[in-house]
Amino acid sequence: MANLTVWVDADSCPVGVRAMIIRFAHRLQIPAVFAANRPVPLEPPSPFIRMQISDATPDAADNYIVEHCGEDDVVVTRDIPLASRLVEKGITVLNDRGVVYTDENIRERLSLRNFNLELYENGLKGDQTGSFGKKELNLFANSFDRELQKKLKRTANKV
């Protein structure tokens, strides 16, 4: 059994991505913790899956993930500020489209996010994320599998 845990910022995670994470966790027998400030449907059921419901204060679920994840873990989130906090801790982070956040790309993503937020707050539309379909789900699946395999090899070598 690996020390690896998958942490999911479940508030905005697409249903297909949640289901894929559950299938991976069940197949590989690794725990996956879905954190949100409300219950989120998790299908199919698996003994490796846990729902962590935080209080409704801003960033409570994000803070829970940051406080509880470790270097052997993988986090899935589309929340750029959360991803930035995790990358600073040396955590492997990817979004629901399979983009792995790194020291090199997270600053650019954070700047773009802040710029778009500023546009939105001034009544303008910033870049919108496109639709989510099979292509995006496949990109996520490939990237998620690749990152899990890297982590599993590393944790196996630690034993």
Coordinates of N, CA and C in Angstrom, one line a residue:
M1 N 0.8 -1.2 0.0 CA 0.0 0.0 0.0 C 0.9 1.2 0.0
A2 N 0.6 2.2 -0.9 CA 1.4 3.4 -1.0 C 1.0 4.4 0.0
N3 N 1.9 5.3 0.3 CA 1.6 6.5 1.2 C 0.9 7.6 0.4
L4 N 0.7 7.4 -0.9 CA 0.1 8.3 -1.7 C -1.4 8.5 -1.4
T5 N -1.8 9.8 -1.3 CA -3.2 10.1 -1.3 C -3.6 11.1 -2.4
V6 N -4.7 10.9 -3.0 CA -5.2 11.9 -4.0 C -6.2 12.8 -3.2
W7 N -5.9 14.1 -3.4 CA -6.8 15.1 -2.8 C -7.5 15.8 -3.9
V8 N -8.8 16.0 -3.7 CA -9.6 16.7 -4.8 C -10.3 17.9 -4.2
D9 N -10.1 19.0 -4.8 CA -10.9 20.2 -4.5 C -12.2 20.0 -5.3
A10 N -13.2 19.4 -4.5 CA -14.4 18.8 -5.2 C -15.5 19.9 -5.5
D11 N -15.4 21.1 -5.0 CA -16.4 22.1 -5.2 C -16.7 22.3 -6.7
S12 N -15.7 22.3 -7.6 CA -16.0 22.6 -9.0 C -15.5 21.5 -9.9
C13 N -15.2 20.3 -9.3 CA -14.6 19.2 -10.1 C -15.7 18.6 -10.9
P14 N -15.6 18.5 -12.3 CA -16.6 17.9 -13.1 C -16.9 16.4 -12.7
V15 N -18.1 16.0 -12.9 CA -18.6 14.7 -12.5 C -17.7 13.6 -13.2
G16 N -17.4 13.7 -14.5 CA -16.6 12.7 -15.1 C -15.2 12.6 -14.5
V17 N -14.6 13.7 -14.1 CA -13.3 13.7 -13.5 C -13.4 13.0 -12.1
R18 N -14.4 13.3 -11.4 CA -14.6 12.7 -10.1 C -14.7 11.2 -10.2
A19 N -15.5 10.7 -11.2 CA -15.7 9.3 -11.4 C -14.4 8.6 -11.8
M20 N -13.6 9.3 -12.6 CA -12.4 8.8 -13.1 C -11.4 8.6 -11.9
I21 N -11.3 9.7 -11.1 CA -10.5 9.6 -9.9 C -10.9 8.4 -9.0
I22 N -12.1 8.3 -8.8 CA -12.6 7.1 -8.0 C -12.2 5.8 -8.6
R23 N -12.4 5.7 -9.9 CA -12.0 4.4 -10.5 C -10.5 4.1 -10.4
F24 N -9.6 5.2 -10.6 CA -8.2 5.0 -10.4 C -7.9 4.6 -9.0
A25 N -8.5 5.3 -8.0 CA -8.2 5.1 -6.6 C -8.6 3.6 -6.2
H26 N -9.7 3.2 -6.7 CA -10.2 1.8 -6.4 C -9.2 0.8 -7.1
R27 N -8.9 1.0 -8.4 CA -8.1 0.1 -9.1 C -6.7 0.0 -8.5
L28 N -6.1 1.1 -8.1 CA -4.8 1.2 -7.5 C -4.7 1.0 -6.0
Q29 N -5.9 1.0 -5.4 CA -6.1 0.9 -3.9 C -5.3 2.0 -3.2
I30 N -5.6 3.2 -3.6 CA -5.0 4.4 -3.0 C -6.2 5.2 -2.5
P31 N -6.0 5.9 -1.3 CA -7.1 6.7 -0.8 C -7.3 8.0 -1.7
A32 N -8.5 8.5 -1.8 CA -8.8 9.7 -2.4 C -9.7 10.5 -1.5
V33 N -9.4 11.7 -1.2 CA -10.2 12.5 -0.3 C -10.8 13.7 -1.1
F34 N -12.1 13.8 -1.1 CA -12.8 14.9 -1.8 C -13.2 15.9 -0.8
A35 N -12.6 17.1 -0.9 CA -12.9 18.2 0.1 C -13.8 19.2 -0.6
A36 N -14.8 19.6 0.2 CA -15.7 20.7 -0.3 C -16.5 21.2 0.9
N37 N -17.2 22.3 0.7 CA -18.0 22.9 1.8 C -19.4 22.4 1.8
R38 N -19.7 21.4 1.0 CA -21.0 20.8 0.8 C -20.8 19.3 0.4
P39 N -21.8 18.5 0.6 CA -21.6 17.1 0.1 C -21.6 17.1 -1.5
V40 N -20.8 16.3 -2.0 CA -20.7 16.2 -3.5 C -20.9 14.7 -3.8
P41 N -21.8 14.4 -4.8 CA -22.0 13.0 -5.1 C -20.7 12.3 -5.6
L42 N -20.4 11.1 -5.1 CA -19.2 10.4 -5.4 C -19.6 9.0 -5.9
E43 N -19.6 8.8 -7.2 CA -20.0 7.5 -7.8 C -18.9 7.1 -8.8
P44 N -18.6 5.8 -8.9 CA -19.2 4.7 -8.1 C -18.6 4.6 -6.7
P45 N -19.4 4.0 -5.7 CA -18.9 3.9 -4.4 C -17.6 3.1 -4.3
S46 N -16.7 3.4 -3.4 CA -15.4 2.7 -3.2 C -15.0 2.9 -1.7
P47 N -14.4 1.8 -1.2 CA -13.9 1.9 0.2 C -12.7 2.8 0.3
F48 N -12.1 3.2 -0.8 CA -10.9 4.1 -0.8 C -11.2 5.6 -0.9
I49 N -12.5 5.9 -0.9 CA -13.0 7.3 -1.1 C -13.6 7.8 0.2
R50 N -13.2 9.1 0.4 CA -13.8 9.8 1.6 C -14.2 11.2 1.2
M51 N -15.3 11.6 1.7 CA -15.8 13.0 1.5 C -15.5 13.8 2.8
Q52 N -14.7 14.9 2.6 CA -14.4 15.8 3.7 C -15.2 17.0 3.5
I53 N -16.2 17.3 4.4 CA -17.0 18.5 4.3 C -16.4 19.5 5.3
S54 N -16.1 20.6 4.8 CA -15.5 21.7 5.6 C -16.7 22.7 5.9
D55 N -16.4 23.7 6.8 CA -17.4 24.7 7.0 C -17.5 25.6 5.8
A56 N -18.5 26.5 5.9 CA -18.8 27.3 4.7 C -18.0 28.6 4.6
T57 N -17.0 28.7 5.4 CA -16.2 29.9 5.3 C -15.3 29.9 4.0
P58 N -15.0 31.0 3.5 CA -14.2 31.0 2.2 C -12.9 30.3 2.4
D59 N -12.5 29.5 1.5 CA -11.3 28.8 1.4 C -11.1 27.7 2.5
A60 N -12.2 27.3 3.2 CA -12.0 26.3 4.2 C -11.6 24.9 3.7
A61 N -12.2 24.5 2.5 CA -11.8 23.2 1.9 C -10.4 23.3 1.4
D62 N -10.1 24.5 0.8 CA -8.7 24.7 0.3 C -7.7 24.6 1.4
N63 N -8.0 25.2 2.5 CA -7.1 25.2 3.7 C -6.9 23.8 4.2
Y64 N -8.0 23.0 4.2 CA -7.9 21.6 4.7 C -7.0 20.8 3.8
I65 N -7.1 21.0 2.5 CA -6.2 20.3 1.6 C -4.7 20.7 1.9
V66 N -4.5 22.0 1.9 CA -3.1 22.5 2.1 C -2.5 21.9 3.4
E67 N -3.3 21.9 4.5 CA -2.8 21.4 5.8 C -2.6 19.9 5.9
H68 N -3.3 19.2 5.1 CA -3.3 17.7 5.2 C -2.5 17.0 4.1
C69 N -2.2 17.6 3.0 CA -1.5 16.9 1.9 C 0.0 16.9 2.2
G70 N 0.7 15.9 1.6 CA 2.1 15.8 1.7 C 2.8 15.6 0.4
E71 N 4.1 15.5 0.5 CA 4.9 15.5 -0.7 C 4.7 14.3 -1.6
D72 N 4.2 13.2 -1.0 CA 3.9 12.0 -1.8 C 2.5 12.0 -2.5
D73 N 1.7 13.1 -2.2 CA 0.4 13.2 -2.7 C 0.2 13.9 -4.0
V74 N -1.0 13.7 -4.6 CA -1.4 14.4 -5.8 C -2.7 15.1 -5.5
V75 N -2.7 16.4 -6.0 CA -3.9 17.2 -5.7 C -4.5 17.6 -7.1
V76 N -5.9 17.5 -7.2 CA -6.6 17.9 -8.4 C -7.4 19.1 -8.0
T77 N -7.2 20.2 -8.7 CA -7.9 21.4 -8.5 C -7.9 22.3 -9.7
R78 N -8.9 23.1 -9.9 CA -8.9 24.1 -11.0 C -8.7 25.5 -10.3
D79 N -8.6 25.5 -9.0 CA -8.4 26.8 -8.2 C -7.0 27.2 -8.3
I80 N -6.7 28.2 -9.1 CA -5.3 28.7 -9.3 C -4.6 29.1 -8.0
P81 N -5.3 30.0 -7.2 CA -4.6 30.3 -5.9 C -4.3 29.1 -5.0
L82 N -5.2 28.1 -5.0 CA -4.9 26.9 -4.2 C -3.7 26.2 -4.8
A83 N -3.7 26.0 -6.1 CA -2.6 25.4 -6.8 C -1.3 26.0 -6.5
S84 N -1.3 27.4 -6.5 CA -0.1 28.1 -6.2 C 0.5 27.8 -4.8
R85 N -0.4 27.8 -3.9 CA 0.0 27.4 -2.5 C 0.6 26.0 -2.4
L86 N 0.0 25.1 -3.1 CA 0.4 23.7 -3.1 C 1.8 23.5 -3.8
V87 N 1.9 24.2 -5.0 CA 3.2 24.1 -5.7 C 4.3 24.7 -4.8
E88 N 4.1 25.7 -4.1 CA 5.1 26.3 -3.2 C 5.5 25.3 -2.1
K89 N 4.6 24.3 -1.8 CA 4.9 23.3 -0.8 C 5.6 22.1 -1.5
G90 N 5.7 22.1 -2.8 CA 6.3 21.0 -3.5 C 5.4 19.9 -3.8
I91 N 4.1 20.1 -3.8 CA 3.1 19.1 -4.0 C 2.8 19.0 -5.5
T92 N 2.5 17.8 -6.0 CA 2.1 17.6 -7.4 C 0.7 18.0 -7.5
V93 N 0.4 19.0 -8.4 CA -0.9 19.5 -8.6 C -1.3 19.5 -10.1
L94 N -2.5 19.1 -10.4 CA -3.0 19.2 -11.8 C -4.4 19.6 -11.8
N95 N -4.8 20.2 -12.9 CA -6.2 20.6 -13.0 C -7.0 19.5 -13.7
D96 N -8.3 19.8 -13.9 CA -9.2 18.8 -14.4 C -9.1 18.6 -15.9
R97 N -8.2 19.3 -16.5 CA -7.9 19.2 -17.9 C -6.5 18.5 -18.2
G98 N -5.9 18.2 -17.1 CA -4.6 17.5 -17.1 C -3.3 18.3 -17.1
V99 N -3.5 19.6 -16.9 CA -2.3 20.5 -16.9 C -1.7 20.3 -15.5
V100 N -0.4 20.0 -15.5 CA 0.3 19.9 -14.3 C 1.0 21.2 -14.0
Y101 N 0.7 21.7 -12.8 CA 1.2 23.0 -12.4 C 2.6 22.9 -11.8
T102 N 3.5 23.8 -12.2 CA 4.9 23.8 -11.8 C 5.3 25.2 -11.4
D103 N 6.5 25.2 -10.8 CA 7.0 26.5 -10.4 C 7.1 27.5 -11.6
E104 N 7.4 26.9 -12.8 CA 7.5 27.7 -14.0 C 6.2 28.2 -14.6
N105 N 5.1 27.4 -14.5 CA 3.8 27.9 -15.1 C 2.8 28.5 -14.1
I106 N 3.0 28.2 -12.8 CA 1.9 28.7 -11.9 C 1.9 30.2 -11.8
R107 N 3.0 30.9 -11.8 CA 3.0 32.3 -11.7 C 2.2 33.0 -12.9
E108 N 2.5 32.4 -14.1 CA 1.8 32.9 -15.3 C 0.3 32.7 -15.1
R109 N -0.1 31.5 -14.7 CA -1.5 31.2 -14.5 C -2.2 32.1 -13.5
L110 N -1.4 32.3 -12.4 CA -2.0 33.2 -11.3 C -2.1 34.6 -11.8
S111 N -1.2 35.1 -12.6 CA -1.3 36.5 -13.2 C -2.4 36.6 -14.1
L112 N -2.6 35.6 -15.0 CA -3.7 35.6 -15.9 C -5.1 35.5 -15.2
R113 N -5.1 34.7 -14.1 CA -6.3 34.6 -13.3 C -6.7 35.9 -12.7
N114 N -5.7 36.6 -12.1 CA -5.9 37.9 -11.4 C -6.3 38.9 -12.4
F115 N -5.7 38.9 -13.6 CA -6.1 39.8 -14.7 C -7.6 39.6 -15.1
N116 N -7.9 38.4 -15.3 CA -9.3 38.1 -15.7 C -10.3 38.5 -14.6
L117 N -9.9 38.3 -13.3 CA -10.7 38.7 -12.2 C -10.9 40.2 -12.2
E118 N -9.9 40.9 -12.5 CA -9.9 42.4 -12.5 C -10.9 42.8 -13.6
L119 N -10.8 42.2 -14.8 CA -11.7 42.5 -15.9 C -13.1 42.2 -15.5
Y120 N -13.4 41.1 -14.9 CA -14.7 40.7 -14.4 C -15.3 41.7 -13.4
E121 N -14.4 42.1 -12.5 CA -14.9 43.1 -11.5 C -15.2 44.5 -12.1
N122 N -14.6 44.7 -13.2 CA -14.8 46.0 -13.9 C -15.9 45.9 -15.0
G123 N -16.7 44.8 -15.0 CA -17.8 44.6 -15.9 C -17.4 44.1 -17.3
L124 N -16.2 43.6 -17.4 CA -15.7 43.1 -18.7 C -15.5 41.6 -18.5
K125 N -15.6 40.9 -19.7 CA -15.4 39.4 -19.6 C -13.9 39.1 -19.9
G126 N -13.3 38.3 -19.1 CA -12.0 37.8 -19.4 C -12.0 36.5 -20.1
D127 N -10.9 35.8 -20.2 CA -10.9 34.5 -20.9 C -11.8 33.6 -20.1
Q128 N -12.6 32.9 -20.9 CA -13.5 31.9 -20.3 C -12.9 30.5 -20.6
T129 N -13.0 29.6 -19.7 CA -12.6 28.2 -19.9 C -13.6 27.6 -20.9
G130 N -13.2 26.9 -21.9 CA -14.1 26.3 -22.9 C -14.9 25.2 -22.3
S131 N -15.7 24.5 -23.1 CA -16.5 23.4 -22.6 C -15.6 22.2 -22.2
F132 N -16.2 21.3 -21.5 CA -15.5 20.2 -21.0 C -16.1 18.9 -21.6
G133 N -15.4 18.2 -22.4 CA -15.9 17.0 -23.1 C -14.9 15.8 -23.0
K134 N -15.1 14.9 -23.9 CA -14.3 13.7 -23.9 C -12.8 14.0 -24.1
K135 N -12.5 14.9 -25.0 CA -11.1 15.3 -25.2 C -10.4 15.7 -23.9
E136 N -11.1 16.6 -23.2 CA -10.5 17.1 -22.0 C -10.5 16.0 -20.9
L137 N -11.5 15.2 -20.9 CA -11.4 14.0 -19.9 C -10.3 13.1 -20.2
N138 N -10.0 12.8 -21.5 CA -8.9 12.0 -21.9 C -7.6 12.6 -21.6
L139 N -7.5 13.9 -21.8 CA -6.2 14.6 -21.4 C -6.0 14.5 -19.9
F140 N -7.1 14.7 -19.1 CA -6.9 14.5 -17.7 C -6.5 13.1 -17.3
A141 N -7.2 12.1 -17.9 CA -6.9 10.7 -17.6 C -5.4 10.4 -17.8
N142 N -4.9 10.8 -19.0 CA -3.5 10.5 -19.3 C -2.6 11.2 -18.4
S143 N -2.8 12.4 -18.1 CA -1.9 13.2 -17.2 C -2.0 12.7 -15.7
F144 N -3.2 12.4 -15.3 CA -3.4 11.9 -13.9 C -2.7 10.5 -13.8
D145 N -2.9 9.6 -14.7 CA -2.3 8.3 -14.7 C -0.7 8.5 -14.6
R146 N -0.2 9.3 -15.5 CA 1.3 9.6 -15.5 C 1.8 10.1 -14.2
E147 N 1.1 11.0 -13.6 CA 1.5 11.6 -12.3 C 1.4 10.5 -11.2
L148 N 0.3 9.8 -11.2 CA 0.1 8.7 -10.2 C 1.2 7.7 -10.3
Q149 N 1.6 7.3 -11.5 CA 2.6 6.2 -11.7 C 4.0 6.8 -11.2
K150 N 4.3 8.0 -11.5 CA 5.5 8.6 -11.0 C 5.5 8.6 -9.5
K151 N 4.4 9.0 -8.8 CA 4.4 9.0 -7.4 C 4.5 7.6 -6.8
L152 N 3.8 6.6 -7.4 CA 3.8 5.2 -6.9 C 5.2 4.7 -7.0
K153 N 5.9 5.0 -8.1 CA 7.3 4.5 -8.2 C 8.2 5.1 -7.1
R154 N 8.0 6.4 -6.9 CA 8.8 7.1 -5.9 C 8.5 6.5 -4.5
T155 N 7.3 6.3 -4.2 CA 6.9 5.9 -2.8 C 7.4 4.4 -2.6
A156 N 7.3 3.6 -3.7 CA 7.8 2.2 -3.6 C 9.3 2.2 -3.4
N157 N 10.0 3.1 -4.0 CA 11.5 3.2 -3.8 C 11.9 3.6 -2.4
K158 N 10.9 4.3 -1.7 CA 11.2 4.8 -0.3 C 11.1 3.7 0.7
V159 N 10.4 2.6 0.4 CA 10.2 1.5 1.3 C 11.4 0.6 1.4

